[in-house]
CSV table of C-alpha atoms and ligand atoms in Angstrom, one decimal:
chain,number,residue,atom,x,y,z
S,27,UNK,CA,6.7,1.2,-22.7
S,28,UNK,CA,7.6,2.9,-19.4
S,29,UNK,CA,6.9,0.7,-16.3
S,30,UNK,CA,3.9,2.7,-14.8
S,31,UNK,CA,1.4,2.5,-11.3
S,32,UNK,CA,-1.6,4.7,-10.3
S,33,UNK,CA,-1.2,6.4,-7.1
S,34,UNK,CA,-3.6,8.5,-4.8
S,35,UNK,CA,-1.5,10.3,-2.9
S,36,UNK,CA,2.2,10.8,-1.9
S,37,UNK,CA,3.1,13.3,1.4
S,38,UNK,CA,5.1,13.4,4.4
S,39,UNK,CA,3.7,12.6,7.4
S,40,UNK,CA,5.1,11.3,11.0
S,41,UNK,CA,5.0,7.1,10.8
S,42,UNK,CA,1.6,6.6,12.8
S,43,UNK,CA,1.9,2.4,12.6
S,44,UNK,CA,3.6,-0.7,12.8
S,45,UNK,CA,7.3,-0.6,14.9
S,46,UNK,CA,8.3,2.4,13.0
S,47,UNK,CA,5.4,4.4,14.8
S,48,UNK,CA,7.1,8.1,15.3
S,49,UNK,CA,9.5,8.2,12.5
S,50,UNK,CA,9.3,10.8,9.6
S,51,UNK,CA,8.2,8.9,6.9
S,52,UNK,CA,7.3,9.5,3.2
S,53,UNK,CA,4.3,7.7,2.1
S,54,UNK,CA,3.1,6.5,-1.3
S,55,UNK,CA,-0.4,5.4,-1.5
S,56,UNK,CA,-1.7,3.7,-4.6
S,57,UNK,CA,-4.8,3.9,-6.0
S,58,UNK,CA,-7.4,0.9,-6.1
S,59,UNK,CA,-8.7,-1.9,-3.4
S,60,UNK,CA,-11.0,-4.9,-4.4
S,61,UNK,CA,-12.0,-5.2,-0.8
S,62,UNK,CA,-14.1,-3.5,0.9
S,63,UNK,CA,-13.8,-3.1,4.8
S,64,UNK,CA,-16.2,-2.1,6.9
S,65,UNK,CA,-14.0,0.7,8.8
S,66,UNK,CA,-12.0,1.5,5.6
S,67,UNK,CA,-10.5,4.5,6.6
S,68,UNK,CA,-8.6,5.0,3.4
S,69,UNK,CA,-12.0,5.1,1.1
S,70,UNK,CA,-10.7,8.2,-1.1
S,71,UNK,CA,-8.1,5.9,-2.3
S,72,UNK,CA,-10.0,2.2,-2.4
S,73,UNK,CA,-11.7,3.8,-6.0
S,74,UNK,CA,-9.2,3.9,-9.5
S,75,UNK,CA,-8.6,7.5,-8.6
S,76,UNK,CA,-5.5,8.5,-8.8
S,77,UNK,CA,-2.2,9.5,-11.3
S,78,UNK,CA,-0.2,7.1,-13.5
S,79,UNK,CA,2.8,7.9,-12.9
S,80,UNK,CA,6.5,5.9,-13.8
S,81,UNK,CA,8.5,4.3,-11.5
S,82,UNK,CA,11.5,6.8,-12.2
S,83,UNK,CA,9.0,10.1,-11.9
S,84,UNK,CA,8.0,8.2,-8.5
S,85,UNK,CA,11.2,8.1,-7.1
S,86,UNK,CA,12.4,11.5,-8.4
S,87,UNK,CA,9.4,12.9,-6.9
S,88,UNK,CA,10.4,11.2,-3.8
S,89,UNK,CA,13.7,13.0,-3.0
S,90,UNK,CA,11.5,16.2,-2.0
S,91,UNK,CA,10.4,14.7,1.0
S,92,UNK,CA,14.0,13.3,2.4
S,93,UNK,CA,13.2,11.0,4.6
S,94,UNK,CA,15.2,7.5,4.4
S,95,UNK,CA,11.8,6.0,5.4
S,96,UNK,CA,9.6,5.1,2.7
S,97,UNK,CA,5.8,3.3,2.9
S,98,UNK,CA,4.1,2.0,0.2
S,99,UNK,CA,0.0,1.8,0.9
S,100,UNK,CA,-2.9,2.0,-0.4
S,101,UNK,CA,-5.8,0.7,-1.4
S,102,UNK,CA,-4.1,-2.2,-1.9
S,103,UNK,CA,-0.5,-1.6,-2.9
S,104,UNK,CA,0.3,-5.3,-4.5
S,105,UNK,CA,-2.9,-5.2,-6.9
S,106,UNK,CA,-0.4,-3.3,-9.0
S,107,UNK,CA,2.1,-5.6,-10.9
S,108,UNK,CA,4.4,-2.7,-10.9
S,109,UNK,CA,4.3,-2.3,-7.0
S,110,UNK,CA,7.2,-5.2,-7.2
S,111,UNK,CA,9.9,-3.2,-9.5
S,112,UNK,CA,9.5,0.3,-7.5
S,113,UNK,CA,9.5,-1.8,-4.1
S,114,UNK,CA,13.0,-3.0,-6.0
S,115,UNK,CA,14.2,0.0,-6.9
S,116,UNK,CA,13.6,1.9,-3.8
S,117,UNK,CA,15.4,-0.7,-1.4
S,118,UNK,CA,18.2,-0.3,-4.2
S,119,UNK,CA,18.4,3.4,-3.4
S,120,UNK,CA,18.9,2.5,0.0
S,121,UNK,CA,15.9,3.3,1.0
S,122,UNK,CA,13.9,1.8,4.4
S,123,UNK,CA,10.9,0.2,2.5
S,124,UNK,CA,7.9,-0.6,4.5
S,125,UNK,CA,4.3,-2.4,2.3
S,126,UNK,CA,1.7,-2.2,4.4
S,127,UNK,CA,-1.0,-4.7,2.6
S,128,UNK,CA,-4.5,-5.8,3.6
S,129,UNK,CA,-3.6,-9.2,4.0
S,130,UNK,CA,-5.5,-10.6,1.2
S,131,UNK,CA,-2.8,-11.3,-1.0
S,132,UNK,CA,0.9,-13.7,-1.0
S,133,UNK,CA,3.7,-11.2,-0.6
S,134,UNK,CA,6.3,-13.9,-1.2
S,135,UNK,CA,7.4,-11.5,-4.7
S,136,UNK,CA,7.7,-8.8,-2.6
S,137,UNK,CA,11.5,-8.1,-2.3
S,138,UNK,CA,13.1,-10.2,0.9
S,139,UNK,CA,14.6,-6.3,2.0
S,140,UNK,CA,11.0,-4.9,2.4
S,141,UNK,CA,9.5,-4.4,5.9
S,142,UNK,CA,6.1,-6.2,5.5
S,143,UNK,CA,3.0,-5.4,7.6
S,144,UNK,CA,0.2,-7.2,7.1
S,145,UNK,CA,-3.3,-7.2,8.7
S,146,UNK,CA,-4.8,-10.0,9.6
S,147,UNK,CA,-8.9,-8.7,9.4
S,148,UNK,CA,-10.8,-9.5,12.0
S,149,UNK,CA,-14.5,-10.6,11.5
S,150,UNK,CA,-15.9,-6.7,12.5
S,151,UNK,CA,-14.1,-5.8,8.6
S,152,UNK,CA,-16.7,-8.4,7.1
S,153,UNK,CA,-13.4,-9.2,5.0
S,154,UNK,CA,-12.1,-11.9,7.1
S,155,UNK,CA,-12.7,-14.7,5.1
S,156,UNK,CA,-10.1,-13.4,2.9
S,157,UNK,CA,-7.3,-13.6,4.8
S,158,UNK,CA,-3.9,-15.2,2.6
S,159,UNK,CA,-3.0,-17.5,5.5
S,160,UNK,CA,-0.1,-18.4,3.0
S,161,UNK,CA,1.6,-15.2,4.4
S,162,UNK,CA,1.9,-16.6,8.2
S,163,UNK,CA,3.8,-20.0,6.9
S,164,UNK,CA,5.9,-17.7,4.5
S,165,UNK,CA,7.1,-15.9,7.4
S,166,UNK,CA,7.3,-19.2,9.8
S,167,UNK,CA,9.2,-20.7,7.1
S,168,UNK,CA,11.8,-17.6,6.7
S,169,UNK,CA,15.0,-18.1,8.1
S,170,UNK,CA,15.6,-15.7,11.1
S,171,UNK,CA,17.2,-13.3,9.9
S,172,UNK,CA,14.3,-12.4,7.9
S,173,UNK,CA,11.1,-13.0,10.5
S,174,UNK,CA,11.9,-10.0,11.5
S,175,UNK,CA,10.7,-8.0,8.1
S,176,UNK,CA,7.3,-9.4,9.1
S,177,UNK,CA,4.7,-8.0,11.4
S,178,UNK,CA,0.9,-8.5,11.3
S,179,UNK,CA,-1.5,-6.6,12.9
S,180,UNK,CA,-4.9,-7.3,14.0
S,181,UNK,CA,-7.0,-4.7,14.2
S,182,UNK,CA,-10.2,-4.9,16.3
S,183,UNK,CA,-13.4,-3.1,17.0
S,184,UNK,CA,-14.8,-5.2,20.1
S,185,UNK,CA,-14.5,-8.5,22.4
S,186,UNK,CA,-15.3,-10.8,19.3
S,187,UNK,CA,-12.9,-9.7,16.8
S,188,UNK,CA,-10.1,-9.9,20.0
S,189,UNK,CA,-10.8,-13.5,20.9
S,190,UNK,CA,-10.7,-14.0,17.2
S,191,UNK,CA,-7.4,-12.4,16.8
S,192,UNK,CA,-6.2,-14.3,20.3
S,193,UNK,CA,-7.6,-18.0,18.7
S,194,UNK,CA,-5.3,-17.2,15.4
S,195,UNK,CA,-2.5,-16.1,17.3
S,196,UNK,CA,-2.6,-19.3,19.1
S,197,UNK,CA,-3.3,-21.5,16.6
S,198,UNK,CA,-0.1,-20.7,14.7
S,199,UNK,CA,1.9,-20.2,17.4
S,200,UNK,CA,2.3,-16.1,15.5
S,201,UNK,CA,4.3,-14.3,18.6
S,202,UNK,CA,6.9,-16.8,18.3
S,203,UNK,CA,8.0,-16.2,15.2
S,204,UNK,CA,7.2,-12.0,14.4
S,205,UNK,CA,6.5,-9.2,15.8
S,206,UNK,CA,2.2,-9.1,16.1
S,207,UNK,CA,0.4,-5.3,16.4
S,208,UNK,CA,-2.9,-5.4,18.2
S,209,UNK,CA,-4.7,-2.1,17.5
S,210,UNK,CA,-8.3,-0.6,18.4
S,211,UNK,CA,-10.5,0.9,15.3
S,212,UNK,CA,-10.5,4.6,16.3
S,213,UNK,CA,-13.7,5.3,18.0
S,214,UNK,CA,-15.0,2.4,18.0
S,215,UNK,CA,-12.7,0.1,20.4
S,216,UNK,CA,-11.4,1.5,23.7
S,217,UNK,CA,-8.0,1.4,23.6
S,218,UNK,CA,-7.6,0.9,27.5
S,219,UNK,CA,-10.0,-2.0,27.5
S,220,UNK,CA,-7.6,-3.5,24.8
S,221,UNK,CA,-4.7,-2.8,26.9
S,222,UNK,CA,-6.5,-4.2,29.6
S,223,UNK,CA,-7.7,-7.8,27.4
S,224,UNK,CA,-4.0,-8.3,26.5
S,225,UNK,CA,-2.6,-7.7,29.8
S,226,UNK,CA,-5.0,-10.0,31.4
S,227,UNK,CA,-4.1,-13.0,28.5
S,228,UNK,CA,-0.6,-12.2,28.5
S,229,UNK,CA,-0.3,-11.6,25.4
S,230,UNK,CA,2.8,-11.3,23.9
S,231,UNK,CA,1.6,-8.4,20.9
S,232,UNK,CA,2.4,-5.0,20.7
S,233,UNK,CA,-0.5,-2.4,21.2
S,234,UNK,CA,-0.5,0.3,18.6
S,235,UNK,CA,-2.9,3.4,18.3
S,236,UNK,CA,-3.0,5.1,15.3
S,237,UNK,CA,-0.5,7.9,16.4
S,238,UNK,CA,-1.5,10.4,13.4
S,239,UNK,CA,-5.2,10.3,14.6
S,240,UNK,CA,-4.1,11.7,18.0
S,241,UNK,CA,-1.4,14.1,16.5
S,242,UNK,CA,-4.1,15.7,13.9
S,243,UNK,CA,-7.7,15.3,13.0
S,244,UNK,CA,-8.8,11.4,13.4
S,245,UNK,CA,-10.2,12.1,9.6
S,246,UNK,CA,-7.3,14.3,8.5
S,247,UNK,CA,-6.2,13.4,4.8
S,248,UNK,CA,-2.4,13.2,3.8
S,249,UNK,CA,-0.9,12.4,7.4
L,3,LIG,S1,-7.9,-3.6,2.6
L,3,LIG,FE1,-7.3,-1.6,3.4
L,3,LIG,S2,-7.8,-0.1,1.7
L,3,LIG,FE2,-8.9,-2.0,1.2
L,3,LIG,S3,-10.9,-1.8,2.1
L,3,LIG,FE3,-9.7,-2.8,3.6
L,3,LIG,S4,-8.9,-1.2,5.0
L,3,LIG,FE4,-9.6,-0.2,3.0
């Protein structure tokens, strides 16, 4: 039986995250997310809803949008066994693959080629108990060449959730080994206060707004 996955959504949209912010990018968001974050802003896609679709009609379907930058979201992308073959298959095609995952679960399957961002969820998502710490010593533990296909981002809706974000950082020492992303929930956290909390610490993360909610309609679909 043909290798299959449920996905939401696919579309082209301008990369709005992560050190690719700005690039054209193709995304393919899967369908399903056991968690439940309180600023979810990906709810339409957390549910089963979606298309099963093969891995082969995936990436023929891909070629429309040519882009040689590819994401696989979600929900939460590595729920789906399947997730592992197209991430595969894709990087085979010579494709630039980027998994952006909530953080909850190991990505040491995920193929060593694949750009992994991660969140790390602050205590505002009510998820943060959840965390897979597992994923910080996998990337500590990664020879150098391949820290750099990690980045995790915190993403925080007031002073709490930063000084939680700040603690972690510290505690393992994050910055020295990958890239970190420290970004505000949209409406919620000011952005220039955040700029202002790092610059003040001295922080060595990257700030990131959510570059597609400035481009378009904070709660535009499909960009
Ligand atoms: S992990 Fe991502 S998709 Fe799942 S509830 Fe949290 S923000 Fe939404």
């Amino acid at each position: 039986m043909s290798e299959t996955l449920l996905v939401n959504e696919t579309f082209l949209s301008i990369q709005g995250e992560s050190t690719y912010a700005g690039w054209p990018c193709t995304f393919i968001r899967l369908a399903g997310c056991q968690s439940s974050c309180t600023w979810c802003d990906t709810r339409h896609a957390s549910t089963e809803e979606g298309t099963s679709m093969t891995l082969s009609e995936i990436t023929e379907h891909l070629v429309q949008y040519r882009t040689p930058l590819v994401e696989i979201t979600g929900g939460e992308p590595l729920q789906q066994e399947n997730v592992y073959a197209l991430m595969r298959q894709l990087c085979d095609r010579d494709y630039t693959v980027l998994l952006e995952t909530g953080g909850f679960l190991p990505v040491d399957r995920v193929d060593h080629r694949v750009h992994k961002i991660i969140d790390l969820k602050t205590p505002s998502s009510g998820e943060s108990e959840r965390n897979c710490l597992e994923n910080i010593e996998l990337a500590a533990a990664s020879p150098d060449s391949l820290k750099k296909t990690f980045e995790f981002k915190c993403v925080v809706a007031c002073r709490k959730d930063y000084e939680w974000a700040r603690n972690l950082l510290n505690t393992w020492d994050l910055t020295a080994h990958c890239t970190v992303l420290m970004g505000s929930v949209f409406g919620e956290q000011d952005p220039a206060e955040l700029a202002r909390w790092i610059l003040e610490d001295h922080l060595h993360v990257k700030l990131q707004l959510q570059l597609h909610k400035y481009i378009w309609p904070p709660d535009k679909r499909r960009v």
